[in-house]
mmCIF file of C-alpha atoms and ligand atoms in Angstrom:
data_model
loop_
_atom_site.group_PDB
_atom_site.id
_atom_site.type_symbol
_atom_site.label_atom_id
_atom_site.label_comp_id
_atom_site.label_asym_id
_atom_site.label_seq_id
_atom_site.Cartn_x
_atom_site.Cartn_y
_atom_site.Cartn_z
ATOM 1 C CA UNK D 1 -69.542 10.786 39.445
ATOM 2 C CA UNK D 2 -68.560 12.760 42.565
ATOM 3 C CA UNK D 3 -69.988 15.929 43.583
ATOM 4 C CA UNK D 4 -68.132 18.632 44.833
ATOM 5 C CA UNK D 5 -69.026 18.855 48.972
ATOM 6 C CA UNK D 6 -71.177 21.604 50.317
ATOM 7 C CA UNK D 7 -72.640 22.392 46.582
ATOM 8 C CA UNK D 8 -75.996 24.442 47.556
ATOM 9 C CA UNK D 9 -78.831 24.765 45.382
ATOM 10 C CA UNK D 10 -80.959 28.302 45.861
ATOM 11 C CA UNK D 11 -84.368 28.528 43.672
ATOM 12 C CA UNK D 12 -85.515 31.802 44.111
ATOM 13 C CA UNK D 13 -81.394 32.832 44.393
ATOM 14 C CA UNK D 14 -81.781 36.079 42.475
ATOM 15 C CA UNK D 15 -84.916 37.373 44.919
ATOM 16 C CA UNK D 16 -84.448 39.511 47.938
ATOM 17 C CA UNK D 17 -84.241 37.101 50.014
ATOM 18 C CA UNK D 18 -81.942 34.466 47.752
ATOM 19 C CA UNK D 19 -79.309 37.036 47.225
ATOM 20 C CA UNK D 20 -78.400 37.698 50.293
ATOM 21 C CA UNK D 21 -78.507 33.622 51.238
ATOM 22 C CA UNK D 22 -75.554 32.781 48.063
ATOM 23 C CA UNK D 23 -74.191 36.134 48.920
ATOM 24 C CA UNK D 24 -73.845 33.927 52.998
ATOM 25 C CA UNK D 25 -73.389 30.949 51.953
ATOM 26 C CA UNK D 26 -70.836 31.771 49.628
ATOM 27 C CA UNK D 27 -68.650 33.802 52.390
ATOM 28 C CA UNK D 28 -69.125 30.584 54.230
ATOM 29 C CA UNK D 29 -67.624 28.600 51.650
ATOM 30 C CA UNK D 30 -70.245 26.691 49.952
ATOM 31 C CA UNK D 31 -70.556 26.508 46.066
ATOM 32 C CA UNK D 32 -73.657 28.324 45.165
ATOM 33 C CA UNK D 33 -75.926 26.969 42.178
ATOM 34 C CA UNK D 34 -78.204 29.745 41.925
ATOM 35 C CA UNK D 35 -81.824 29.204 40.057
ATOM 36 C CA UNK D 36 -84.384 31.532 39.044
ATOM 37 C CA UNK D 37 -86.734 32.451 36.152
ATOM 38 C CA UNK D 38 -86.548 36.888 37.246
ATOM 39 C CA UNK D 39 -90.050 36.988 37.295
ATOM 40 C CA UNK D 40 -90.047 39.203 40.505
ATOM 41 C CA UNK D 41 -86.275 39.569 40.670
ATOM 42 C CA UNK D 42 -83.512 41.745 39.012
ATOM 43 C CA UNK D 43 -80.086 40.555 37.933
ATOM 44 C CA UNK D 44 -78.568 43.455 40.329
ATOM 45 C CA UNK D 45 -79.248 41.358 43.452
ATOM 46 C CA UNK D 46 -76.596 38.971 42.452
ATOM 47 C CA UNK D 47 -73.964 41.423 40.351
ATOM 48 C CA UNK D 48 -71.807 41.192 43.076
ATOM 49 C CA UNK D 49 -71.702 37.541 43.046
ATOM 50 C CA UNK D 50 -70.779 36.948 39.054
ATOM 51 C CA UNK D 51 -66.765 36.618 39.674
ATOM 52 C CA UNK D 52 -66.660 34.428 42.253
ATOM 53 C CA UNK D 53 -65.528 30.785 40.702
ATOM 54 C CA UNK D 54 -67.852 29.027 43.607
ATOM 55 C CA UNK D 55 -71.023 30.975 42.502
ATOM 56 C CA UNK D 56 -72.905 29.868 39.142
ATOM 57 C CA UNK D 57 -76.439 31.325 38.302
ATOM 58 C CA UNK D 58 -78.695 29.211 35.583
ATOM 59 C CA UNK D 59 -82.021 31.162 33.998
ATOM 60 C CA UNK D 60 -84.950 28.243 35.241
ATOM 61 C CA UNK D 61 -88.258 27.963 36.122
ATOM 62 C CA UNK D 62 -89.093 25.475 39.029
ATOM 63 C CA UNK D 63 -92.276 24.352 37.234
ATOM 64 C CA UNK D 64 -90.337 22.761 35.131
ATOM 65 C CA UNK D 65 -87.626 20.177 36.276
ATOM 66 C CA UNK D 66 -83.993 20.312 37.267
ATOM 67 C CA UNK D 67 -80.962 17.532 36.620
ATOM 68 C CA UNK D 68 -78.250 18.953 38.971
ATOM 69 C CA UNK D 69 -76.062 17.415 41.964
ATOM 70 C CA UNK D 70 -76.288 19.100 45.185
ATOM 71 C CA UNK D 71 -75.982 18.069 48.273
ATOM 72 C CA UNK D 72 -78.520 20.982 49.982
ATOM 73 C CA UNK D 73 -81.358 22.626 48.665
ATOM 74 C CA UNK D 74 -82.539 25.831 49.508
ATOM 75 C CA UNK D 75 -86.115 25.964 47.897
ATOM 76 C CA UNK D 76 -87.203 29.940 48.191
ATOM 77 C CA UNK D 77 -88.631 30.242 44.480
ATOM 78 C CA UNK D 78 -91.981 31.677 44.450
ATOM 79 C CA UNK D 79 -93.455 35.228 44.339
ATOM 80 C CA UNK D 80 -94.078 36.494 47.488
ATOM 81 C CA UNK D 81 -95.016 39.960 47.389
ATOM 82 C CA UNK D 82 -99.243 40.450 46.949
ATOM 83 C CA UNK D 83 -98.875 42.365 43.883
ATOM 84 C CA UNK D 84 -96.471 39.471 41.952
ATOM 85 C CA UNK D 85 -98.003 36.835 43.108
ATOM 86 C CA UNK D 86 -101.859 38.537 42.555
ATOM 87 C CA UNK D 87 -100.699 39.178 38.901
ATOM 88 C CA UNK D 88 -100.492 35.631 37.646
ATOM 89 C CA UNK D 89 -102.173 33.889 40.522
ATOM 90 C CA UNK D 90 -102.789 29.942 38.617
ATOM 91 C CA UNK D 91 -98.881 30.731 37.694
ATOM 92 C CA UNK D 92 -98.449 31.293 41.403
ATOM 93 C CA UNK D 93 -99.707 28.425 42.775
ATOM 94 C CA UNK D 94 -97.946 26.244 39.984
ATOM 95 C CA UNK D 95 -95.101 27.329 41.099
ATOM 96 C CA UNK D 96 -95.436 26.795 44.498
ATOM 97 C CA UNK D 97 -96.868 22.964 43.866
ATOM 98 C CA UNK D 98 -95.272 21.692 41.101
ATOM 99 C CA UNK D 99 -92.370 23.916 41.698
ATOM 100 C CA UNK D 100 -92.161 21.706 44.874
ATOM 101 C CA UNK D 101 -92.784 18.575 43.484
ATOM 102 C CA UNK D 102 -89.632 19.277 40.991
ATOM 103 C CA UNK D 103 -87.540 20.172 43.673
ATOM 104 C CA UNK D 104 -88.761 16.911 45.769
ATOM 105 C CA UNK D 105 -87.759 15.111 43.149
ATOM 106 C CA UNK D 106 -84.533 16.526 42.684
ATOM 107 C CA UNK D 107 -83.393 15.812 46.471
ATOM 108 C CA UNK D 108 -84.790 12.179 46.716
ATOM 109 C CA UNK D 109 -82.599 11.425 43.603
ATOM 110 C CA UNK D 110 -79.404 13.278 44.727
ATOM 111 C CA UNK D 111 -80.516 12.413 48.448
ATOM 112 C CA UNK D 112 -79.474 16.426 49.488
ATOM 113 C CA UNK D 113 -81.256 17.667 51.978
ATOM 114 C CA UNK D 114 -84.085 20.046 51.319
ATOM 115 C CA UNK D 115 -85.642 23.405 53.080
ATOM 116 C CA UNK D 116 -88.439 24.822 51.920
ATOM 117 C CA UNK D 117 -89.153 28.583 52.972
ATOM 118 C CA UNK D 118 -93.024 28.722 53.994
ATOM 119 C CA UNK D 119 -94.549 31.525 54.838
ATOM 120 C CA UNK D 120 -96.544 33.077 57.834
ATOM 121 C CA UNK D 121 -99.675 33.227 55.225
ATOM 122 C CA UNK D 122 -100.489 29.751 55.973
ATOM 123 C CA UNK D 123 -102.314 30.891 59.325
ATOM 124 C CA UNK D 124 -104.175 33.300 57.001
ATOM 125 C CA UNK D 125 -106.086 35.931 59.201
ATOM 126 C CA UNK D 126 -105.227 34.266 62.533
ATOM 127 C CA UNK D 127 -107.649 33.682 65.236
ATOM 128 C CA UNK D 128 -104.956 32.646 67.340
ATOM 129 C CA UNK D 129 -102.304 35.511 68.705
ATOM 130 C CA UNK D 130 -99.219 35.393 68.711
ATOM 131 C CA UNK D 131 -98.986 32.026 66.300
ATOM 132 C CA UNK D 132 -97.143 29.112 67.094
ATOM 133 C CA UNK D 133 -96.308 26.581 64.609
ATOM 134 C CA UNK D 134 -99.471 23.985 66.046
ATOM 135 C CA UNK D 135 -101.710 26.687 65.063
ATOM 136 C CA UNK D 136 -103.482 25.440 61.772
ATOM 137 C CA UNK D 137 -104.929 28.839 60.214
ATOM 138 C CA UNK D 138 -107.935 30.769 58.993
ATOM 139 C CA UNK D 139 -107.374 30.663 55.194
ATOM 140 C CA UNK D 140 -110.110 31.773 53.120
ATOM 141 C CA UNK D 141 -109.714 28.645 50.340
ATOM 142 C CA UNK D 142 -110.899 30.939 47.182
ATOM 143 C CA UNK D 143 -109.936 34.899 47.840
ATOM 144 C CA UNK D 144 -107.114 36.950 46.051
ATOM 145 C CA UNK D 145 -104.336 35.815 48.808
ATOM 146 C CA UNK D 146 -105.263 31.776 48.216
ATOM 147 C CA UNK D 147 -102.906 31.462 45.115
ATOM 148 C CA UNK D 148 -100.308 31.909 47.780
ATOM 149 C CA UNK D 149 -101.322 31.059 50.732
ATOM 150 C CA UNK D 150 -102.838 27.465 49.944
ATOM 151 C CA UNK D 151 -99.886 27.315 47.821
ATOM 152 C CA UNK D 152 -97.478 27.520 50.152
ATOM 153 C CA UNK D 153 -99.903 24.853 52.610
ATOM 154 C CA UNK D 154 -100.060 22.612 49.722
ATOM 155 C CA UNK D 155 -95.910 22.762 49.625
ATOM 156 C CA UNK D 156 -95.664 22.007 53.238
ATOM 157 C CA UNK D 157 -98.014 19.125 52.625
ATOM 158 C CA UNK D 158 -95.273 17.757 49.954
ATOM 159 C CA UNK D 159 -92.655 18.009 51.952
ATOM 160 C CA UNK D 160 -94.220 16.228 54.804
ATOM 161 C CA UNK D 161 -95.197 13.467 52.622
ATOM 162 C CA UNK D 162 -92.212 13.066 50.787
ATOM 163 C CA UNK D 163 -90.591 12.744 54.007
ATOM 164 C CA UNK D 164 -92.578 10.055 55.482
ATOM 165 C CA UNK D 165 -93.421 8.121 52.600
ATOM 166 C CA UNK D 166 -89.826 8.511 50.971
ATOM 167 C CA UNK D 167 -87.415 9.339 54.065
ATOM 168 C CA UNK D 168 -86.374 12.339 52.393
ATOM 169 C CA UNK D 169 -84.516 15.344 55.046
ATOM 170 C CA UNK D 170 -86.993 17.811 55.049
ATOM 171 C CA UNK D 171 -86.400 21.645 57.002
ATOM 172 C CA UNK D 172 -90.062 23.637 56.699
ATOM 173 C CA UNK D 173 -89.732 27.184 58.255
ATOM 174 C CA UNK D 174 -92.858 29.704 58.091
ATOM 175 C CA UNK D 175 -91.107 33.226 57.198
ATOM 176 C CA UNK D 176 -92.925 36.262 59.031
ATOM 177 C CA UNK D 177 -92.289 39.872 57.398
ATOM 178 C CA UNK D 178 -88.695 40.103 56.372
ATOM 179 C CA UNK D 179 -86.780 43.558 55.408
ATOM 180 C CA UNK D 180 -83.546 45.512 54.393
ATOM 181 C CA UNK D 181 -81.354 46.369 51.737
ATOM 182 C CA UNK D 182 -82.709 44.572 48.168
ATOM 183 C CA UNK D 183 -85.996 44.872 48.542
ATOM 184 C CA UNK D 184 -87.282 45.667 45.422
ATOM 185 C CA UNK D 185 -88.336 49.312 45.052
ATOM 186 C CA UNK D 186 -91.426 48.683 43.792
ATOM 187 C CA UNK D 187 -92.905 45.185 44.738
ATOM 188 C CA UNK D 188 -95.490 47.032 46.993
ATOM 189 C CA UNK D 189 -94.924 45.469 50.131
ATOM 190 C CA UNK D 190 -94.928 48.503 53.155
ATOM 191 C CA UNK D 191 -91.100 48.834 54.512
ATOM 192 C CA UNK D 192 -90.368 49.401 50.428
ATOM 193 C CA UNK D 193 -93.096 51.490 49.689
ATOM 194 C CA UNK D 194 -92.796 53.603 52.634
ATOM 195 C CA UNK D 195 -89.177 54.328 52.578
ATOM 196 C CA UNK D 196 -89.488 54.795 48.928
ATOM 197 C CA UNK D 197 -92.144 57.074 48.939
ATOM 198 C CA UNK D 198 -90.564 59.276 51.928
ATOM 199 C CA UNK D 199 -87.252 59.262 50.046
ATOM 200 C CA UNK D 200 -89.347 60.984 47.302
ATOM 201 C CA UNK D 201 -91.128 63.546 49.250
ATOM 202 C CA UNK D 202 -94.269 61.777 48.433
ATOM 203 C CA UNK D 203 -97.120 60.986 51.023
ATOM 204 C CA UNK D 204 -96.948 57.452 53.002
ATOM 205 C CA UNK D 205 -99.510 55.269 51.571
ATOM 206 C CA UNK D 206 -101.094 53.884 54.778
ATOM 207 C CA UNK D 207 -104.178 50.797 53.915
ATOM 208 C CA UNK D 208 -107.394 50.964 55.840
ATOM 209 C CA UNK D 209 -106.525 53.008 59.292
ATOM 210 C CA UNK D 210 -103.482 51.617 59.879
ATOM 211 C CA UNK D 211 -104.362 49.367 62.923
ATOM 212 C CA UNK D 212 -103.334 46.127 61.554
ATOM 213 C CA UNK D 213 -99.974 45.204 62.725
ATOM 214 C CA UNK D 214 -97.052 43.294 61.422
ATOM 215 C CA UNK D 215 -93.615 41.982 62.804
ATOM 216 C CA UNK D 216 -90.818 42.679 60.909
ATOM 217 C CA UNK D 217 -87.797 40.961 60.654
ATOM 218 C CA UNK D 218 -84.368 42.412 59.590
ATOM 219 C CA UNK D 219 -82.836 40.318 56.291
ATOM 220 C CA UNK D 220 -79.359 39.705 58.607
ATOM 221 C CA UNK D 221 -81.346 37.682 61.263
ATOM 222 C CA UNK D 222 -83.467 35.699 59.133
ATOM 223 C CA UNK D 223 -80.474 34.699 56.774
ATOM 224 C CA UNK D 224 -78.769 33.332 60.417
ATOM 225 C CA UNK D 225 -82.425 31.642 61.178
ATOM 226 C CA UNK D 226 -81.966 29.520 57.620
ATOM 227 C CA UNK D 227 -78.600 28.241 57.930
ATOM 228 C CA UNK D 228 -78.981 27.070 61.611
ATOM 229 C CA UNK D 229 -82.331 25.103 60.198
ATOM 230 C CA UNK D 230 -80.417 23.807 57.633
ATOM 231 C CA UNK D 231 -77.961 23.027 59.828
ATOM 232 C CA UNK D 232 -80.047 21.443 62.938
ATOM 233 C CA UNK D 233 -80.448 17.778 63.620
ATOM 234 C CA UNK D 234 -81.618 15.455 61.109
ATOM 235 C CA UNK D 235 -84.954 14.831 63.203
ATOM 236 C CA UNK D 236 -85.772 18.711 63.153
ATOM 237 C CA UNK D 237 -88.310 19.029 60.138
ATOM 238 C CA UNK D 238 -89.998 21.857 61.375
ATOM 239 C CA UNK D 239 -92.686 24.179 61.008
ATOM 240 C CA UNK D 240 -90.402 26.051 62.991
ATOM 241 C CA UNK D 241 -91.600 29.902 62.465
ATOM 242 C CA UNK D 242 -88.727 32.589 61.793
ATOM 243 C CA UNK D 243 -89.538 36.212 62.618
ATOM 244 C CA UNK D 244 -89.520 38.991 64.876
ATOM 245 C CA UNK D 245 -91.856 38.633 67.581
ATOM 246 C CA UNK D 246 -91.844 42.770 67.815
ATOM 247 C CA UNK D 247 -95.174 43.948 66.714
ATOM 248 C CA UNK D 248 -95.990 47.151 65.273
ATOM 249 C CA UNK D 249 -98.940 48.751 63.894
ATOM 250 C CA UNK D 250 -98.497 50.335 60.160
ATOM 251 C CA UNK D 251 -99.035 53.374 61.664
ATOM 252 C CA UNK D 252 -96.434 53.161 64.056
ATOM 253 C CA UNK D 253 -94.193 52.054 60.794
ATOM 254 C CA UNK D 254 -95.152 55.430 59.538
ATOM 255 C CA UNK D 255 -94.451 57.479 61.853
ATOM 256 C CA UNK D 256 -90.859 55.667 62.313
ATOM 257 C CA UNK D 257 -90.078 56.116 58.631
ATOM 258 C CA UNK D 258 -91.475 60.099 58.755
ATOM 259 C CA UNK D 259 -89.167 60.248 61.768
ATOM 260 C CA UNK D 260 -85.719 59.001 60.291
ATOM 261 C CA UNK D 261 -86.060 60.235 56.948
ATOM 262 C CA UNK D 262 -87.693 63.232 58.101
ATOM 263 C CA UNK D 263 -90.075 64.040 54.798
ATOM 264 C CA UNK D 264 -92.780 66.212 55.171
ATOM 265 C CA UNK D 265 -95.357 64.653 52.696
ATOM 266 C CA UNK D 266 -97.328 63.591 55.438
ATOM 267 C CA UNK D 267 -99.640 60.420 55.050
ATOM 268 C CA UNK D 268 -102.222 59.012 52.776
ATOM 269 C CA UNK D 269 -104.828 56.828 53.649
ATOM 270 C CA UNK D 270 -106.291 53.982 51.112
ATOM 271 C CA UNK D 271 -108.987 51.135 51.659
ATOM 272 C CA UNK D 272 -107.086 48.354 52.782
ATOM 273 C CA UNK D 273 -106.724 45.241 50.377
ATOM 274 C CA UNK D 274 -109.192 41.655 50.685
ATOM 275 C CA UNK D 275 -108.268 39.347 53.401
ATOM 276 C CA UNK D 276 -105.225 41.746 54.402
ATOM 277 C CA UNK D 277 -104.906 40.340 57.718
ATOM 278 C CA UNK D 278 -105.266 42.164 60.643
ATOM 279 C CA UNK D 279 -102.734 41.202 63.343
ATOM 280 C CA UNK D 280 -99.453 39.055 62.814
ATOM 281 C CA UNK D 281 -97.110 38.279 64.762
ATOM 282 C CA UNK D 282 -94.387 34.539 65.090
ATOM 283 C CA UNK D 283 -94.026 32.911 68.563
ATOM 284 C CA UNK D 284 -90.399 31.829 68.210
ATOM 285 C CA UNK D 285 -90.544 29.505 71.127
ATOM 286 C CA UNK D 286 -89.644 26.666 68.953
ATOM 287 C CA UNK D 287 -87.092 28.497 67.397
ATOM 288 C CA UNK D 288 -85.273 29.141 69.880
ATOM 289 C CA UNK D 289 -85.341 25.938 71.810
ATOM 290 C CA UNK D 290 -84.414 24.315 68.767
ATOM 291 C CA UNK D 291 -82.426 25.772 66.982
ATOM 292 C CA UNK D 292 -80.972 28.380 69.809
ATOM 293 C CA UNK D 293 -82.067 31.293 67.164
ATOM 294 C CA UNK D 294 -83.741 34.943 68.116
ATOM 295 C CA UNK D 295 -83.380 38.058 66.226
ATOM 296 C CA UNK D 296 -81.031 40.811 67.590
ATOM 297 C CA UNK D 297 -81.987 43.683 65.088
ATOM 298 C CA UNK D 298 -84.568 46.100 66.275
ATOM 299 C CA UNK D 299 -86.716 47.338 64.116
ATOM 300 C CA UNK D 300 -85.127 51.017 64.245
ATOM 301 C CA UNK D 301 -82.210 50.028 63.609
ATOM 302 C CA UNK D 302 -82.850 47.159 60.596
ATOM 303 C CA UNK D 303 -85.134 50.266 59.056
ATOM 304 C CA UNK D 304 -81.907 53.092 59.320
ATOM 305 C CA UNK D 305 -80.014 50.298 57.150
ATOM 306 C CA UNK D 306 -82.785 50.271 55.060
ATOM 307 C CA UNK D 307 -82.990 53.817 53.982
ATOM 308 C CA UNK D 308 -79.469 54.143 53.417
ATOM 309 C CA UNK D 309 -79.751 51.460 50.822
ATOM 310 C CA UNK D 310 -82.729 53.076 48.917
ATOM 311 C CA UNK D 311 -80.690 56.629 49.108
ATOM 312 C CA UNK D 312 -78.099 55.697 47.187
ATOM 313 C CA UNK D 313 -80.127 53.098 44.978
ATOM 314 C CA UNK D 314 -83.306 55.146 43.982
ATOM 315 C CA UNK D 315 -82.948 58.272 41.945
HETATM 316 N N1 UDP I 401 -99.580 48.298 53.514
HETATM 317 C C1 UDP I 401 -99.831 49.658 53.624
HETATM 318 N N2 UDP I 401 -99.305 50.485 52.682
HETATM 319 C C2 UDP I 401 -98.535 50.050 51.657
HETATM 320 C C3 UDP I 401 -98.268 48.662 51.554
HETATM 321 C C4 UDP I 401 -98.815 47.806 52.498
HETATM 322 O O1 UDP I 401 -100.518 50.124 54.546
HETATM 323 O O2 UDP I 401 -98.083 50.904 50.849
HETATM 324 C C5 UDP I 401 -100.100 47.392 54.544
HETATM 325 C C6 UDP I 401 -100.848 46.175 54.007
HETATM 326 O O3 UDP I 401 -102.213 46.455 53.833
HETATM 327 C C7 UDP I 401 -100.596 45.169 55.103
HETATM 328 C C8 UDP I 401 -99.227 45.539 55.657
HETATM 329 O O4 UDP I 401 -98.983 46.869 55.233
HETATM 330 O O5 UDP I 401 -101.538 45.318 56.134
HETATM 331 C C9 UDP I 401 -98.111 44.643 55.159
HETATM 332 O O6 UDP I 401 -98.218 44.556 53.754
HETATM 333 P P1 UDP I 401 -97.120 43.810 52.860
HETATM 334 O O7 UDP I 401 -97.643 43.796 51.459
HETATM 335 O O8 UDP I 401 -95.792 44.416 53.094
HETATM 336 O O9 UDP I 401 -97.047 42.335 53.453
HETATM 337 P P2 UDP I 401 -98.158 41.252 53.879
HETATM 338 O O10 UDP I 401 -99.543 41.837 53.766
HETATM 339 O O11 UDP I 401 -97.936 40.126 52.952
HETATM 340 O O12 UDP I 401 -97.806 40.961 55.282
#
């Protein structure tokens, strides 16, 4: 049988992140097979994307397997907000493994090359500042972030061994705090919540003092990051991290979503979550030697995009 060239396989195509990689890939001229089981996703993501003859979405969990021909995989699936993936965590960390496994599976039989989209969790609480991709982590094995976290390690460990022991071309990159438009109103995560809540008139829910920083990347950027990985030289497996290196504090978030919405709720301060971790931010050396990649949207700018989209989505 022959397979159509540049067919794409997304898991996780319905997500925040997946929709806007078919929406990409299919403006690039791919065909998009789009998976994903909607656990943590709505159908609106990919609306847009329903009459376009390249673009096919099928209802699938990657715990279970997959028979399709591709030539690339995309392999995003898994929960990755705190509050989905804290709901069901054995769920979560099934999916991550054996989700994994599946989609190994599926590329050394069709012999399409696979990325899998880590995360920056896997360095845990770092010890190390800013991380680089040699850093190994501070994971705490058994706490409410593990699910995740050691998920995601134990995914990375797959693909490694599948590509020594079976030869199959792997792309790992470790995704730092991504943002924009689709974000899901109400997975929790802080850009979301904040925006939302100032959009509402309702105080900005800020966790423990809001001294712990994070570096946040705009959706646009990190969609470029992906396809150049994808698209690098068959000897680049990564980790290659993909993020802004432009660290904030949440408090500093704050007071730039007060400023540009311009509610007068004010802020409220609750006990910050287990193992939240207190300073994050990528080194994007490698990243940029390699792959010639760097983010171009700053924050301020990523985050006015951002609240136009949850004007005119939230009521
Ligand atoms: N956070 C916060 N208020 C919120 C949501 C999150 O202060 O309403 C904090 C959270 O404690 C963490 C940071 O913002 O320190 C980023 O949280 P998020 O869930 O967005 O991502 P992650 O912790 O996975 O980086």
């Amino acid at each position: 049988m022959t397979i159509a060239r540049g067919r794409v396989l997304v898991t996780g195509g319905v997500g925040f992140i997946g929709s806007h990689l078919c929406e990409r890939l299919l403006n690039d001229g791919f065909h998009v097979l789009c998976v994903d089981n909607y656990y943590s996703s709505t159908k609106d993501n990919i609306a847009h994307l329903l009459d376009n003859p390249r673009f096919e979405a099928i209802r699938h969990d990657v715990t279970f397997p997959l028979y399709v021909e591709v030539d690339e995989i995309y392999h995003l699936a898994c929960p990755a907000s705190p509050i989905h993936y804290q709901r069901d965590p054995v769920q979560t960390t099934k999916t991550a493994v054996h989700g994994s496994i599946n989609m190994l599976g599926l590329a050394k039989r069709t012999g399409a090359k696979i990325l899998l989209t880590s995360t920056s969790e896997v360095y845990g609480d770092p010890l190390v500042h800013p991380q680089s991709e040699d850093y190994w982590g501070n994971v705490n094995p058994i706490g409410p972030r593990a699910c995740y976290d050691e998920g995601k390690r134990a995914a990375e460990t797959l693909f490694f061994d599948y590509h020594r022991q079976h030869g199959l071309q792997i792309k790992v990159v470790r995704l730092f705090n991504t943002y924009g438009p689709r974000m899901h109103p109400h997975d929790g995560r802080v850009v979301s919540n904040f925006v939302v809540s100032a959009l509402k008139e309702l105080p900005l829910t800020v966790y423990g003092q809001g001294q712990q920083t994070r570096s946040f990347c705009y959706i646009d950027d990190l969609i470029e990051g992906l396809l150049k990985m994808m698209g690098s030289q068959p000897e680049v497996t990564g980790p290659i991290n993909l993020g802004n290196p432009g660290e904030f504090t949440i408090s500093d978030l704050a007071d730039l979503v007060i400023e540009q919405t311009g509610t007068s709720a004010g802020i409220e301060y609750l006990p910050l979550p287990q193992d939240d971790p207190v300073r994050r931010q990528p080194d994007i050396t490698r990243a940029m030697s390699t792959l010639g990649w760097q983010p171009s949207v700053p924050l301020a700018e990523g985050l006015a995009r951002t609240i136009e989209y949850f004007r005119q989505t939230i009521s």
